[in-house]
Coordinates of N, CA, C and O in Angstrom, one line a residue:
M365 N -12.0 17.8 15.6 CA -12.1 16.4 15.1 C -10.8 15.5 15.8 O -9.8 16.0 15.3
S366 N -11.1 14.6 16.2 CA -10.3 13.7 16.7 C -9.4 13.1 15.5 O -9.8 12.9 14.5
I367 N -8.1 12.5 15.8 CA -7.3 11.8 14.6 C -8.0 10.8 14.3 O -7.8 10.4 13.1
E368 N -8.3 9.8 15.2 CA -9.3 8.8 14.8 C -10.4 8.9 14.1 O -10.7 8.2 12.9
A369 N -11.1 10.1 14.4 CA -12.6 10.3 13.7 C -12.2 10.9 12.1 O -12.7 10.3 11.3
R370 N -10.9 11.4 12.1 CA -10.5 11.8 10.9 C -10.1 10.5 10.0 O -10.4 10.6 8.8
L371 N -9.2 9.8 10.6 CA -8.9 8.6 9.9 C -10.0 8.0 9.4 O -10.1 7.4 8.3
A372 N -11.1 7.6 10.3 CA -12.5 7.0 9.8 C -13.0 7.7 8.9 O -13.7 6.9 7.8
E373 N -13.2 9.1 8.7 CA -13.7 9.8 7.7 C -13.2 9.6 6.4 O -13.6 9.4 5.2
L374 N -11.7 9.2 6.5 CA -10.9 9.0 5.3 C -11.2 7.6 4.7 O -10.5 7.4 3.7
G375 N -11.8 6.8 5.7 CA -11.8 5.5 5.4 C -10.4 4.7 5.5 O -10.2 3.5 5.1
I376 N -9.7 5.1 6.5 CA -8.2 4.4 6.7 C -8.3 3.8 7.9 O -8.8 4.4 9.1
T377 N -8.1 2.6 8.3 CA -7.9 1.9 9.4 C -6.6 1.4 9.7 O -5.8 0.9 8.7
L378 N -5.9 2.0 10.6 CA -4.4 1.9 10.8 C -4.0 0.4 11.2 O -4.7 -0.4 11.8
P379 N -3.1 -0.1 10.5 CA -2.5 -1.8 10.5 C -2.0 -1.6 12.1 O -1.7 -0.6 12.6
D380 N -1.8 -3.0 12.6 CA -0.7 -3.1 13.6 C 0.6 -2.3 13.2 O 0.9 -2.7 12.2
A381 N 1.3 -1.8 14.4 CA 2.6 -1.4 14.1 C 3.5 -2.5 13.7 O 3.6 -3.5 14.2
P382 N 4.2 -2.3 12.5 CA 5.1 -3.2 12.0 C 6.0 -3.7 13.0 O 6.7 -2.6 13.7
A383 N 6.5 -4.8 13.1 CA 7.6 -5.5 14.1 C 8.8 -5.2 13.5 O 8.7 -5.3 12.2
P384 N 9.8 -4.7 14.1 CA 11.3 -4.6 13.6 C 11.8 -5.8 13.0 O 11.3 -6.8 13.5
V385 N 12.5 -6.0 12.1 CA 13.0 -6.9 11.5 C 14.6 -7.2 11.7 O 15.0 -8.2 11.1
A386 N 15.1 -6.7 12.5 CA 16.5 -6.6 13.0 C 16.6 -6.3 14.5 O 15.7 -6.1 15.2
N387 N 17.7 -5.9 14.9 CA 18.1 -5.6 16.5 C 17.9 -4.1 16.6 O 18.8 -3.2 16.6
Y388 N 16.8 -3.9 16.6 CA 16.1 -2.2 16.7 C 14.8 -2.4 17.5 O 14.1 -3.6 17.4
V389 N 14.2 -1.1 17.8 CA 12.9 -1.0 18.1 C 12.1 -0.2 17.3 O 12.7 0.5 16.6
G390 N 10.7 -0.2 17.2 CA 10.1 0.8 16.5 C 10.1 2.0 16.7 O 9.8 2.8 15.9
F391 N 10.1 2.3 18.1 CA 10.0 3.6 18.5 C 11.0 3.9 19.6 O 10.9 2.9 20.4
V392 N 11.5 4.7 20.2 CA 11.9 5.1 21.4 C 11.4 6.5 21.9 O 11.4 7.4 21.3
Q393 N 10.8 6.6 23.3 CA 10.5 7.6 23.5 C 11.3 8.4 24.7 O 12.0 7.5 25.4
T394 N 11.6 9.6 24.5 CA 12.6 10.3 25.4 C 12.0 11.5 25.8 O 11.6 12.5 24.9
G395 N 11.6 11.7 27.0 CA 10.6 13.0 27.6 C 9.5 13.0 26.6 O 8.8 11.8 26.4
N396 N 9.0 14.1 26.2 CA 7.9 14.1 25.2 C 8.0 13.8 23.9 O 7.0 14.0 22.9
L397 N 9.1 13.2 23.3 CA 9.6 13.2 22.0 C 9.4 11.5 21.7 O 10.0 10.8 22.5
V398 N 8.6 11.2 20.8 CA 8.9 9.7 20.4 C 9.4 9.7 18.9 O 9.3 10.5 17.8
H399 N 10.6 8.9 18.6 CA 11.4 8.6 17.6 C 11.1 7.5 16.9 O 11.4 6.5 17.6
V400 N 10.4 7.5 16.0 CA 10.0 6.4 15.0 C 11.1 5.9 14.3 O 11.3 6.8 13.4
S401 N 11.2 4.6 14.2 CA 12.2 4.3 13.3 C 11.8 4.1 11.9 O 10.5 4.3 11.8
G402 N 12.7 4.3 10.9 CA 12.4 4.2 9.4 C 11.1 3.2 9.1 O 11.2 1.7 9.5
Q403 N 10.1 3.7 8.6 CA 9.1 2.7 8.0 C 9.3 2.5 6.5 O 9.3 3.5 6.0
I404 N 9.2 1.3 6.0 CA 9.5 1.1 4.6 C 8.2 1.1 3.9 O 6.8 0.9 4.5
S405 N 8.1 1.3 2.6 CA 6.6 1.5 1.9 C 6.2 -0.1 1.5 O 6.9 -0.8 1.2
Q406 N 5.1 -0.3 2.4 CA 4.5 -1.4 2.2 C 2.6 -1.6 2.1 O 2.4 -0.4 2.9
N407 N 2.1 -2.4 1.6 CA 0.9 -2.4 1.9 C 0.4 -3.7 2.2 O 0.9 -4.4 2.6
E408 N -0.9 -4.0 1.7 CA -1.5 -5.4 2.4 C -0.8 -6.6 1.5 O -0.9 -7.5 2.1
S409 N -0.2 -6.1 0.4 CA 0.3 -7.2 -0.4 C 1.9 -7.3 -0.2 O 2.4 -8.2 -0.8
G410 N 2.3 -6.5 0.9 CA 3.7 -6.8 0.7 C 4.3 -5.5 0.5 O 3.8 -4.1 0.5
P411 N 5.9 -5.6 0.5 CA 6.7 -4.2 0.2 C 6.3 -3.6 -0.9 O 6.1 -4.5 -2.3
I412 N 6.5 -2.5 -1.0 CA 6.2 -1.6 -2.4 C 7.9 -1.3 -3.0 O 8.3 -0.5 -2.4
R413 N 8.0 -2.3 -3.9 CA 9.4 -2.1 -4.3 C 9.5 -1.3 -5.6 O 8.6 -1.3 -6.4
G414 N 10.7 -0.9 -6.1 CA 11.0 0.0 -7.4 C 11.9 1.1 -6.9 O 12.1 1.4 -6.0
K415 N 12.3 1.4 -8.1 CA 13.4 2.8 -8.3 C 12.7 3.8 -8.8 O 12.3 3.7 -9.8
L416 N 12.7 5.1 -8.1 CA 12.2 6.2 -8.9 C 12.9 6.6 -10.2 O 14.2 6.7 -9.7
G417 N 12.5 7.0 -11.2 CA 13.3 7.3 -12.2 C 13.5 6.0 -13.2 O 14.3 6.4 -14.1
A418 N 13.2 4.9 -12.9 CA 13.3 3.7 -13.6 C 12.0 2.9 -13.7 O 11.2 2.9 -14.5
D419 N 11.8 2.5 -12.4 CA 10.6 1.6 -12.1 C 9.2 2.4 -12.1 O 8.2 2.0 -12.2
L420 N 9.3 3.4 -11.3 CA 8.2 3.9 -10.5 C 7.9 5.5 -11.1 O 8.9 6.1 -11.0
S421 N 6.7 5.7 -11.1 CA 6.7 7.3 -11.5 C 6.6 8.2 -10.1 O 6.4 7.6 -9.0
V422 N 6.8 9.2 -10.1 CA 6.4 10.3 -9.2 C 5.1 9.9 -8.1 O 5.4 9.9 -7.1
E423 N 4.0 9.6 -8.9 CA 2.6 9.5 -8.3 C 2.9 8.1 -7.6 O 2.3 8.0 -6.6
Q424 N 3.4 7.3 -8.1 CA 3.5 5.9 -7.5 C 4.7 6.1 -6.4 O 4.2 5.5 -5.2
G425 N 5.6 6.9 -6.2 CA 6.4 7.1 -5.4 C 5.6 7.6 -4.1 O 5.9 7.5 -2.9
A426 N 5.0 8.8 -4.5 CA 4.1 9.6 -3.4 C 3.0 8.6 -2.8 O 2.8 8.6 -1.6
E427 N 2.4 7.5 -3.4 CA 1.7 6.7 -2.9 C 2.4 5.8 -1.7 O 2.0 5.4 -0.8
A428 N 3.6 5.4 -2.3 CA 4.6 4.6 -1.4 C 5.0 5.4 -0.3 O 4.8 4.8 1.0
A429 N 5.1 6.7 -0.3 CA 5.2 7.5 0.9 C 4.2 7.6 1.9 O 4.5 7.6 3.2
R430 N 3.2 7.6 1.4 CA 1.8 7.8 2.1 C 1.7 6.4 2.9 O 1.3 6.5 4.2
R431 N 2.1 5.3 2.2 CA 2.0 4.0 3.1 C 3.0 4.0 4.2 O 2.5 3.7 5.1
C432 N 4.1 4.9 3.9 CA 4.8 4.7 5.2 C 4.4 5.5 6.2 O 4.5 5.1 7.4
A433 N 3.6 6.7 5.7 CA 3.1 7.9 6.9 C 2.1 7.0 7.7 O 1.9 7.1 8.7
I434 N 1.3 5.9 6.9 CA 0.4 5.3 7.7 C 0.8 4.4 8.7 O 0.7 4.2 9.9
S435 N 2.1 3.7 8.3 CA 2.8 2.9 9.4 C 3.6 3.8 10.3 O 3.5 3.3 11.6
L436 N 4.0 5.0 10.2 CA 4.6 5.9 11.3 C 3.3 6.3 12.2 O 3.6 6.3 13.5
L437 N 2.2 6.4 11.9 CA 1.0 6.7 12.5 C 0.7 5.4 13.7 O 0.5 5.5 14.8
S438 N 1.0 4.3 12.9 CA 0.5 3.1 13.9 C 1.7 2.9 14.9 O 1.3 2.5 15.9
Q439 N 2.8 3.3 14.5 CA 4.0 3.4 15.5 C 3.8 4.3 16.6 O 3.8 4.0 17.8
V440 N 3.4 5.3 16.2 CA 3.1 6.6 17.3 C 1.8 6.1 18.2 O 1.8 6.4 19.4
K441 N 0.9 5.4 17.4 CA -0.3 5.1 18.4 C 0.1 4.1 19.3 O -0.3 4.0 20.4
K442 N 1.0 3.2 18.8 CA 1.2 2.0 19.6 C 2.2 2.8 21.0 O 2.0 2.5 22.2
A443 N 2.8 3.8 20.5 CA 3.7 4.4 21.8 C 2.8 5.2 22.6 O 3.2 5.4 23.6
C444 N 1.7 5.6 22.1 CA 0.8 6.2 23.1 C -0.1 5.4 23.7 O -1.3 5.9 24.2
G445 N 0.1 4.2 23.8 CA -0.9 3.0 24.4 C -2.1 3.2 23.9 O -2.9 2.9 24.3
G446 N -2.2 3.4 22.4 CA -3.5 3.5 21.6 C -4.3 4.5 21.6 O -5.2 4.7 20.9
D447 N -3.9 5.4 22.1 CA -4.5 6.7 22.1 C -3.8 8.0 21.4 O -2.9 8.6 21.8
L448 N -4.4 8.1 20.1 CA -3.7 9.1 19.2 C -3.9 10.5 19.8 O -3.5 11.6 19.1
G449 N -4.9 10.6 20.6 CA -5.4 12.2 21.5 C -4.0 12.6 21.9 O -4.0 13.7 22.2
R450 N -3.3 11.9 22.2 CA -1.9 12.2 22.9 C -0.9 13.0 22.0 O 0.1 13.7 22.5
V451 N -1.0 12.7 20.5 CA 0.0 13.5 19.7 C -0.2 15.0 19.7 O -1.4 15.4 19.5
V452 N 0.7 15.5 20.3 CA 1.0 17.1 20.4 C 1.0 17.6 19.0 O 0.5 18.7 18.2
R453 N 2.1 17.1 18.3 CA 2.4 17.6 16.9 C 3.4 16.5 16.2 O 4.0 16.0 16.9
L454 N 3.6 16.5 14.9 CA 4.6 16.0 14.0 C 5.7 16.8 14.1 O 5.4 18.2 13.5
V455 N 6.9 16.7 14.6 CA 7.9 17.5 14.6 C 8.9 17.3 13.3 O 8.9 18.5 12.7
K456 N 9.3 16.4 12.9 CA 10.1 16.1 11.6 C 9.9 14.9 11.1 O 9.6 13.8 11.6
L457 N 10.0 14.8 9.6 CA 10.0 13.5 8.7 C 11.1 13.6 7.9 O 11.9 14.8 7.6
T458 N 12.0 12.4 7.8 CA 13.1 12.2 7.1 C 12.7 11.3 6.1 O 12.6 10.1 6.5
G459 N 13.0 11.4 4.6 CA 12.4 10.6 3.8 C 13.4 10.1 2.8 O 14.3 11.3 2.5
F460 N 13.7 8.9 2.6 CA 14.7 8.4 1.8 C 14.2 7.9 0.6 O 13.1 6.9 0.8
V461 N 14.5 8.2 -0.5 CA 13.7 7.7 -1.8 C 14.8 6.9 -2.6 O 15.8 7.3 -3.0
N462 N 14.5 5.7 -2.9 CA 15.5 4.8 -3.8 C 15.1 5.2 -5.1 O 14.1 5.1 -5.9
S463 N 16.1 5.9 -5.8 CA 16.2 6.6 -7.3 C 17.3 6.4 -7.7 O 18.6 6.2 -7.1
T464 N 17.2 6.7 -9.0 CA 18.4 7.0 -10.1 C 19.2 8.1 -9.6 O 18.7 8.9 -9.4
P465 N 20.4 7.9 -10.1 CA 21.3 9.1 -9.9 C 20.8 10.4 -10.5 O 21.0 11.4 -9.9
D466 N 20.0 10.3 -11.6 CA 19.6 11.7 -12.2 C 18.0 12.2 -11.8 O 17.6 13.0 -12.2
F467 N 17.6 11.5 -11.0 CA 16.3 11.7 -10.2 C 16.3 13.0 -9.3 O 17.2 12.5 -8.4
T468 N 15.5 13.8 -9.4 CA 15.5 15.0 -8.7 C 14.3 15.3 -7.9 O 14.1 16.4 -7.4
D469 N 13.4 14.5 -8.1 CA 11.9 14.9 -7.6 C 11.6 14.4 -6.0 O 10.4 14.0 -5.9
Q470 N 12.7 14.0 -5.5 CA 12.6 13.3 -4.2 C 11.4 14.0 -3.3 O 10.5 13.6 -2.5
P471 N 11.5 15.5 -3.3 CA 10.4 16.4 -2.5 C 9.1 15.9 -3.1 O 8.1 15.9 -2.2
K472 N 8.9 15.8 -4.4 CA 7.5 15.4 -4.5 C 6.9 13.9 -4.3 O 5.9 13.7 -3.9
V473 N 7.9 13.1 -4.2 CA 7.7 11.6 -3.5 C 7.5 12.0 -2.0 O 6.3 11.3 -1.6
I474 N 8.0 12.5 -1.4 CA 7.8 12.5 0.2 C 6.7 13.2 0.5 O 5.9 13.2 1.4
N475 N 6.2 14.4 -0.4 CA 5.2 15.2 -0.4 C 3.8 14.2 0.2 O 2.9 14.5 0.5
G476 N 3.9 12.8 -0.7 CA 2.9 11.9 -0.2 C 2.7 11.5 1.3 O 1.5 11.4 1.9
A477 N 3.8 11.7 2.0 CA 3.6 11.6 3.4 C 3.3 12.8 4.1 O 2.3 12.9 4.8
S478 N 3.8 13.7 3.7 CA 3.7 15.2 4.3 C 2.3 15.6 4.1 O 1.6 16.0 5.0
D479 N 1.6 15.3 3.0 CA 0.3 15.9 2.5 C -0.5 15.0 3.4 O -1.5 15.4 4.0
F480 N -0.3 13.6 3.4 CA -1.0 13.0 4.4 C -1.2 13.1 5.7 O -2.3 13.2 6.4
M481 N -0.1 13.5 6.4 CA 0.1 13.9 7.7 C -0.7 15.2 8.1 O -1.6 15.2 9.2
V482 N -0.9 16.1 7.3 CA -1.5 17.3 7.4 C -2.9 17.0 7.2 O -3.7 17.5 7.7
E483 N -3.3 16.2 6.3 CA -4.7 15.7 6.0 C -5.4 15.0 7.2 O -6.5 15.5 7.6
V484 N -4.6 14.3 7.9 CA -4.9 13.6 9.0 C -5.0 14.4 10.3 O -5.8 14.4 11.1
L485 N -3.8 15.2 10.6 CA -3.6 15.7 11.8 C -3.7 17.4 11.9 O -3.6 17.9 12.9
G486 N -4.0 17.7 10.6 CA -4.4 19.2 10.5 C -3.2 20.2 10.9 O -1.7 19.6 10.3
D487 N -3.2 21.1 11.5 CA -2.0 21.9 11.8 C -0.8 21.1 12.6 O 0.2 21.5 12.6
K488 N -1.5 20.3 13.4 CA -0.5 19.2 14.0 C 0.4 18.7 13.1 O 1.6 17.9 13.8
G489 N -0.1 18.5 12.0 CA 0.8 17.7 11.1 C 1.6 18.4 10.3 O 2.6 18.0 9.3
R490 N 1.9 19.7 10.4 CA 2.9 20.5 9.9 C 4.3 20.2 10.3 O 4.6 20.3 11.6
H491 N 5.3 20.1 9.7 CA 6.6 19.6 10.3 C 7.5 20.1 9.4 O 7.7 20.6 8.3
A492 N 9.0 19.8 10.1 CA 10.2 20.1 9.2 C 10.6 18.8 8.7 O 10.0 17.8 8.9
R493 N 11.3 18.7 7.6 CA 11.4 17.7 6.8 C 12.6 17.6 5.9 O 13.2 18.7 5.6
A494 N 13.2 16.5 5.7 CA 14.3 16.1 4.6 C 13.9 15.2 3.6 O 13.0 14.3 4.2
A495 N 14.2 15.3 2.3 CA 13.9 14.3 1.4 C 15.0 14.1 0.6 O 15.7 15.1 -0.1
V496 N 15.9 12.8 0.8 CA 16.9 12.5 0.2 C 16.7 11.3 -0.9 O 16.1 10.5 -0.4
S497 N 17.8 11.2 -1.6 CA 17.9 10.1 -2.5 C 18.8 9.1 -2.0 O 19.7 9.3 -1.1
S498 N 18.6 8.0 -2.3 CA 19.4 6.6 -2.0 C 19.6 5.9 -3.1 O 18.6 5.6 -4.0
N499 N 20.7 5.2 -3.4 CA 20.9 4.1 -4.3 C 20.2 2.9 -4.0 O 20.1 2.0 -5.1
S500 N 20.0 2.6 -2.9 CA 19.1 1.2 -2.5 C 18.7 1.6 -1.2 O 19.0 2.0 -0.2
L501 N 17.5 0.7 -1.1 CA 16.8 0.8 0.4 C 16.6 -0.5 0.7 O 16.5 -1.5 -0.2
P502 N 16.2 -1.0 2.1 CA 16.3 -2.5 2.5 C 15.1 -2.9 1.8 O 14.0 -2.5 1.2
L503 N 15.2 -4.4 1.2 CA 14.1 -5.3 0.4 C 13.9 -4.5 -1.0 O 13.0 -4.9 -1.5
G504 N 14.7 -3.6 -1.1 CA 14.3 -2.9 -2.7 C 13.3 -2.1 -2.8 O 12.7 -1.8 -3.6
V505 N 12.8 -1.5 -1.3 CA 11.6 -0.6 -1.4 C 11.8 0.6 -2.1 O 12.6 1.1 -2.2
A506 N 10.7 1.3 -2.4 CA 10.9 2.7 -3.1 C 11.1 3.7 -1.8 O 11.8 4.7 -2.4
V507 N 10.6 3.5 -1.0 CA 10.5 4.8 0.1 C 10.6 4.3 1.5 O 10.1 3.2 1.8
E508 N 11.6 4.9 2.4 CA 11.5 4.8 3.7 C 11.4 6.1 4.4 O 12.3 6.9 4.2
I509 N 10.6 6.1 5.6 CA 10.6 7.4 6.2 C 10.6 7.0 7.6 O 10.1 6.3 8.3
D510 N 11.4 7.9 8.5 CA 11.5 8.1 10.0 C 10.8 9.4 10.4 O 10.5 10.2 9.6
A511 N 10.6 9.4 11.6 CA 9.6 10.7 12.3 C 9.8 10.9 13.6 O 10.4 10.1 14.3
I512 N 9.6 12.0 14.1 CA 9.7 12.6 15.5 C 8.4 12.9 15.6 O 7.8 14.0 14.9
F513 N 7.7 12.6 16.6 CA 6.5 13.2 17.1 C 6.7 13.7 18.5 O 7.4 13.1 19.5
E514 N 6.0 14.8 18.9 CA 5.8 15.1 20.3 C 4.4 14.7 20.8 O 3.3 14.8 20.2
I515 N 4.6 14.1 22.1 CA 3.3 13.9 22.5 C 2.9 14.3 24.1 O 4.0 14.8 24.7
A516 N 1.9 14.3 24.5 CA 1.5 14.9 25.8 C 1.8 13.6 26.8 O 1.7 12.4 26.3

């Protein structure tokens, strides 16, 4: 099943790739790798803000991470000229979780993105990963994730 068909089956329409808000680009391709800049947690209503361990539950954080993953796919789709069929695999995710000093469930939060990628990409979505804590993220968002994809 194609990635686009799988997204449709799940009822997900990828938004346009978010535009950078500073002096950087949304992605850089070098060889067959696409490095996607950090995508913040946001939905149709705007940024998903909050701090894990204070304002948000692990489940809310995982949903915020899932929204980052949707934006990551939007960026790689743009990098592929609109053809997600060019995605060979997701190589790595690095997830940053806005959390209190005593919060230790960063991996459970970033699972929201990891699980989504495997759900959509199948085995192509299995990846290396880091899940780290941050005492603050841009705009006060809950999660930011960057990624490396291999494309054909």
